[in-house]
Short mmCIF file of C-alpha atoms in Angstrom, two decimals:
data_model
loop_
_atom_site.label_atom_id
_atom_site.label_comp_id
_atom_site.label_asym_id
_atom_site.label_seq_id
_atom_site.Cartn_x
_atom_site.Cartn_y
_atom_site.Cartn_z
CA UNK F 1 -89.89 -170.77 11.11
CA UNK F 2 -90.96 -170.26 7.55
CA UNK F 3 -93.95 -167.98 7.16
CA UNK F 4 -94.80 -169.19 3.67
CA UNK F 5 -94.90 -172.50 1.83
CA UNK F 6 -94.41 -172.83 -1.89
CA UNK F 7 -93.36 -175.65 -4.24
CA UNK F 8 -89.64 -176.19 -4.47
CA UNK F 9 -89.68 -176.48 -8.25
CA UNK F 10 -91.94 -176.31 -11.28
CA UNK F 11 -91.52 -177.02 -14.98
CA UNK F 12 -93.36 -175.52 -17.90
CA UNK F 13 -92.97 -174.71 -21.57
CA UNK F 14 -92.59 -171.53 -23.55
CA UNK F 15 -95.85 -169.81 -24.30
CA UNK F 16 -97.72 -171.40 -21.40
CA UNK F 17 -99.27 -169.62 -18.44
CA UNK F 18 -97.60 -170.55 -15.17
CA UNK F 19 -99.25 -170.31 -11.79
CA UNK F 20 -97.20 -170.55 -8.60
CA UNK F 21 -99.16 -170.86 -5.38
CA UNK F 22 -97.94 -169.81 -1.97
CA UNK F 23 -99.55 -170.74 1.35
CA UNK F 24 -99.48 -168.29 4.24
CA UNK F 25 -101.96 -169.61 6.78
CA UNK F 26 -100.91 -167.24 9.56
CA UNK F 27 -101.18 -164.03 7.59
CA UNK F 28 -102.18 -161.07 9.74
CA UNK F 29 -104.60 -158.26 8.98
CA UNK F 30 -101.94 -155.70 8.07
CA UNK F 31 -99.72 -158.03 6.06
CA UNK F 32 -99.03 -157.62 2.37
CA UNK F 33 -98.08 -160.41 -0.04
CA UNK F 34 -95.03 -159.73 -2.15
CA UNK F 35 -93.30 -161.71 -4.87
CA UNK F 36 -89.70 -161.44 -6.02
CA UNK F 37 -87.78 -163.06 -8.87
CA UNK F 38 -84.12 -164.03 -8.70
CA UNK F 39 -81.85 -165.04 -11.56
CA UNK F 40 -78.55 -166.85 -10.89
CA UNK F 41 -75.80 -164.56 -9.65
CA UNK F 42 -78.18 -161.61 -9.28
CA UNK F 43 -80.12 -160.01 -6.48
CA UNK F 44 -83.88 -160.53 -6.22
CA UNK F 45 -86.14 -158.26 -8.24
CA UNK F 46 -89.58 -157.12 -7.14
CA UNK F 47 -92.40 -158.50 -9.28
CA UNK F 48 -95.72 -157.66 -7.66
CA UNK F 49 -97.41 -156.95 -4.35
CA UNK F 50 -101.00 -157.20 -3.20
CA UNK F 51 -103.32 -157.19 -0.22
CA UNK F 52 -106.51 -158.81 -1.54
CA UNK F 53 -108.39 -159.84 -4.69
CA UNK F 54 -106.35 -159.32 -7.85
CA UNK F 55 -103.41 -157.16 -8.80
CA UNK F 56 -101.99 -156.97 -12.31
CA UNK F 57 -98.97 -155.25 -13.74
CA UNK F 58 -97.02 -155.52 -16.99
CA UNK F 59 -95.19 -158.61 -15.75
CA UNK F 60 -97.61 -160.73 -13.75
CA UNK F 61 -100.91 -161.06 -11.94
CA UNK F 62 -101.42 -161.85 -8.30
CA UNK F 63 -104.59 -163.57 -7.15
CA UNK F 64 -105.50 -163.49 -3.48
CA UNK F 65 -108.67 -165.23 -2.22
CA UNK F 66 -110.91 -163.67 0.38
CA UNK F 67 -109.37 -165.53 3.33
CA UNK F 68 -105.87 -164.42 2.18
CA UNK F 69 -104.34 -167.69 3.38
CA UNK F 70 -102.80 -168.29 0.00
CA UNK F 71 -101.86 -166.39 -3.12
CA UNK F 72 -101.11 -167.31 -6.71
CA UNK F 73 -98.57 -165.63 -8.92
CA UNK F 74 -99.57 -165.93 -12.56
CA UNK F 75 -97.02 -165.46 -15.34
CA UNK F 76 -98.67 -165.21 -18.76
CA UNK F 77 -97.01 -166.75 -21.81
CA UNK F 78 -93.67 -167.56 -20.22
CA UNK F 79 -90.42 -167.58 -22.14
CA UNK F 80 -87.06 -169.20 -21.49
CA UNK F 81 -85.92 -166.02 -19.77
CA UNK F 82 -88.53 -166.53 -17.06
CA UNK F 83 -86.47 -169.42 -15.70
CA UNK F 84 -85.62 -168.20 -12.21
CA UNK F 85 -86.40 -168.63 -8.54
CA UNK F 86 -89.61 -166.98 -7.37
CA UNK F 87 -90.03 -165.98 -3.74
CA UNK F 88 -93.26 -165.32 -1.93
CA UNK F 89 -93.09 -163.07 1.12
CA UNK F 90 -95.63 -162.05 3.67
CA UNK F 91 -94.40 -158.77 5.02
CA UNK F 92 -95.22 -158.59 8.73
CA UNK F 93 -95.50 -154.87 9.16
CA UNK F 94 -91.85 -154.27 8.55
CA UNK F 95 -90.66 -156.87 10.99
CA UNK F 96 -87.67 -159.02 10.24
CA UNK F 97 -89.67 -162.23 9.97
CA UNK F 98 -91.33 -161.04 6.81
CA UNK F 99 -87.97 -160.32 5.27
CA UNK F 100 -86.74 -163.91 5.22
CA UNK F 101 -87.21 -165.12 1.69
CA UNK F 102 -87.17 -168.87 2.21
CA UNK F 103 -86.13 -171.23 -0.58
CA UNK F 104 -88.55 -170.04 -3.22
CA UNK F 105 -89.83 -171.92 -6.26
CA UNK F 106 -87.34 -172.80 -8.96
CA UNK F 107 -89.25 -172.37 -12.21
CA UNK F 108 -87.72 -174.03 -15.25
CA UNK F 109 -89.08 -173.13 -18.67
CA UNK F 110 -88.34 -175.48 -21.53
CA UNK F 111 -88.56 -174.80 -25.28
CA UNK Z 1 -76.90 -145.86 -14.00
CA UNK Z 2 -76.62 -148.42 -11.21
CA UNK Z 3 -79.27 -148.07 -8.53
CA UNK Z 4 -77.67 -150.23 -5.81
CA UNK Z 5 -74.01 -151.06 -6.16
CA UNK Z 6 -71.74 -153.26 -4.08
CA UNK Z 7 -67.99 -153.67 -3.99
CA UNK Z 8 -66.27 -155.98 -4.32
CA UNK Z 9 -68.24 -158.49 -6.36
CA UNK Z 10 -65.99 -161.35 -5.29
CA UNK Z 11 -63.98 -161.64 -2.10
CA UNK Z 12 -61.71 -164.55 -1.27
CA UNK Z 13 -59.94 -164.45 2.04
CA UNK Z 14 -58.55 -166.63 4.79
CA UNK Z 15 -60.02 -167.50 8.13
CA UNK Z 16 -59.33 -164.95 10.80
CA UNK Z 17 -59.05 -161.98 8.48
CA UNK Z 18 -61.15 -158.83 8.67
CA UNK Z 19 -62.94 -157.61 5.55
CA UNK Z 20 -65.46 -155.00 4.46
CA UNK Z 21 -68.13 -154.89 1.80
CA UNK Z 22 -69.38 -151.52 0.60
CA UNK Z 23 -72.87 -150.64 -0.59
CA UNK Z 24 -74.18 -147.46 -2.17
CA UNK Z 25 -77.62 -146.54 -3.49
CA UNK Z 26 -78.46 -143.55 -5.67
CA UNK Z 27 -82.24 -143.89 -5.38
CA UNK Z 28 -82.69 -141.48 -2.51
CA UNK Z 29 -84.15 -144.25 -0.37
CA UNK Z 30 -84.37 -143.97 3.39
CA UNK Z 31 -83.92 -147.64 4.25
CA UNK Z 32 -81.05 -150.00 3.48
CA UNK Z 33 -80.54 -153.68 4.25
CA UNK Z 34 -77.97 -156.42 4.33
CA UNK Z 35 -78.97 -159.98 3.48
CA UNK Z 36 -77.04 -163.24 3.51
CA UNK Z 37 -77.78 -166.01 1.01
CA UNK Z 38 -76.21 -169.29 2.01
CA UNK Z 39 -75.45 -172.38 -0.04
CA UNK Z 40 -79.00 -173.65 0.49
CA UNK Z 41 -80.26 -170.44 -1.13
CA UNK Z 42 -82.06 -169.11 1.93
CA UNK Z 43 -81.98 -165.33 1.75
CA UNK Z 44 -82.12 -163.97 5.26
CA UNK Z 45 -82.03 -160.43 6.50
CA UNK Z 46 -79.14 -159.44 8.72
CA UNK Z 47 -79.53 -155.70 9.30
CA UNK Z 48 -81.75 -152.83 8.33
CA UNK Z 49 -80.98 -149.13 8.62
CA UNK Z 50 -83.40 -146.22 8.28
CA UNK Z 51 -81.83 -142.79 7.83
CA UNK Z 52 -78.54 -144.02 9.24
CA UNK Z 53 -80.18 -145.60 12.28
CA UNK Z 54 -80.22 -149.33 12.95
CA UNK Z 55 -83.81 -150.64 13.03
CA UNK Z 56 -83.39 -154.38 12.47
CA UNK Z 57 -80.56 -156.41 13.90
CA UNK Z 58 -81.17 -160.09 13.46
CA UNK Z 59 -79.35 -162.80 15.36
CA UNK Z 60 -76.03 -162.21 13.71
CA UNK Z 61 -72.64 -162.76 15.36
CA UNK Z 62 -71.21 -159.53 16.69
CA UNK Z 63 -68.27 -160.07 14.35
CA UNK Z 64 -70.56 -158.46 11.78
CA UNK Z 65 -70.85 -154.71 12.16
CA UNK Z 66 -72.80 -152.51 9.77
CA UNK Z 67 -71.89 -148.88 9.37
CA UNK Z 68 -73.95 -146.19 7.70
CA UNK Z 69 -71.93 -143.00 7.17
CA UNK Z 70 -74.87 -141.41 5.36
CA UNK Z 71 -78.27 -142.33 4.01
CA UNK Z 72 -76.86 -143.54 0.70
CA UNK Z 73 -74.26 -145.92 2.10
CA UNK Z 74 -74.40 -149.03 4.26
CA UNK Z 75 -71.15 -150.91 4.66
CA UNK Z 76 -70.65 -154.30 6.25
CA UNK Z 77 -67.52 -155.04 8.20
CA UNK Z 78 -66.73 -158.60 9.24
CA UNK Z 79 -64.10 -159.44 11.83
CA UNK Z 80 -62.33 -162.75 12.36
CA UNK Z 81 -63.85 -164.43 9.34
CA UNK Z 82 -64.94 -168.05 9.66
CA UNK Z 83 -65.60 -170.77 7.09
CA UNK Z 84 -69.34 -170.50 7.78
CA UNK Z 85 -69.33 -166.88 6.68
CA UNK Z 86 -68.91 -168.01 3.07
CA UNK Z 87 -72.04 -166.90 1.27
CA UNK Z 88 -73.39 -164.27 -1.07
CA UNK Z 89 -74.16 -160.99 0.66
CA UNK Z 90 -76.77 -158.70 -0.83
CA UNK Z 91 -77.36 -155.08 -0.09
CA UNK Z 92 -80.80 -153.61 -0.75
CA UNK Z 93 -82.67 -150.35 -0.34
CA UNK Z 94 -86.28 -149.25 -0.21
CA UNK Z 95 -88.21 -145.99 0.20
CA UNK Z 96 -89.26 -147.15 3.66
CA UNK Z 97 -89.37 -150.30 5.74
CA UNK Z 98 -91.79 -153.19 5.61
CA UNK Z 99 -94.16 -153.10 2.69
CA UNK Z 100 -92.04 -151.17 0.25
CA UNK Z 101 -90.41 -152.66 -2.81
CA UNK Z 102 -86.77 -153.42 -2.22
CA UNK Z 103 -84.05 -152.85 -4.78
CA UNK Z 104 -81.17 -155.28 -4.51
CA UNK Z 105 -77.53 -154.93 -5.43
CA UNK Z 106 -75.68 -157.53 -7.50
CA UNK Z 107 -74.30 -159.32 -4.48
CA UNK Z 108 -70.84 -160.01 -3.10
CA UNK Z 109 -69.68 -163.61 -3.12
CA UNK Z 110 -67.51 -164.12 -0.06
CA UNK Z 111 -65.35 -167.23 0.12
CA UNK Z 112 -63.45 -167.95 3.31
CA UNK Z 113 -60.68 -170.54 3.02
#
């Protein structure tokens, strides 16, 4: 069974901010929320990870509300090269369930 | 300087054959993984090794056998290949299990005819 739910696809334009939301209603106390990016014919690449509130790095921000039942990956000022599949994972303490990536969100950026 | 490398990148073979995919990481990580990405793009873990010891073994046919000769290598051997084994196989490594960031290899596209 999938542990997370996210939109199958999203469209946006260059220069816009893109927010991808992931639902994880059954998240447990010790779980972390992790996002990966995958380009065609490549392996996934780690983007960001968080436990609560907000995490920001040079690539993205991750917003996690107090109940932690969802999270939002925010990509500022996207470019064409941000077109990729984005996966949300809830890592269940190292268990195998948390390591199934699901289908992800196919983000398409247009000029 | 490739962090996680896999060979071969493409593998085309016939049903019933036995084949191996090799994976090496030069990151000094303790944990290595094998994933399978099928045509529907689900990326699912198959195996995980920590310091050469198997720690995750998902429901995978026993025709698949991982082998870790040392901490830097995790090879995947597949016996009696079937059409349904066609997929992209990714190797990955991380400093530890669970929460740690995983570094993925470029993938091996296996086609069974």
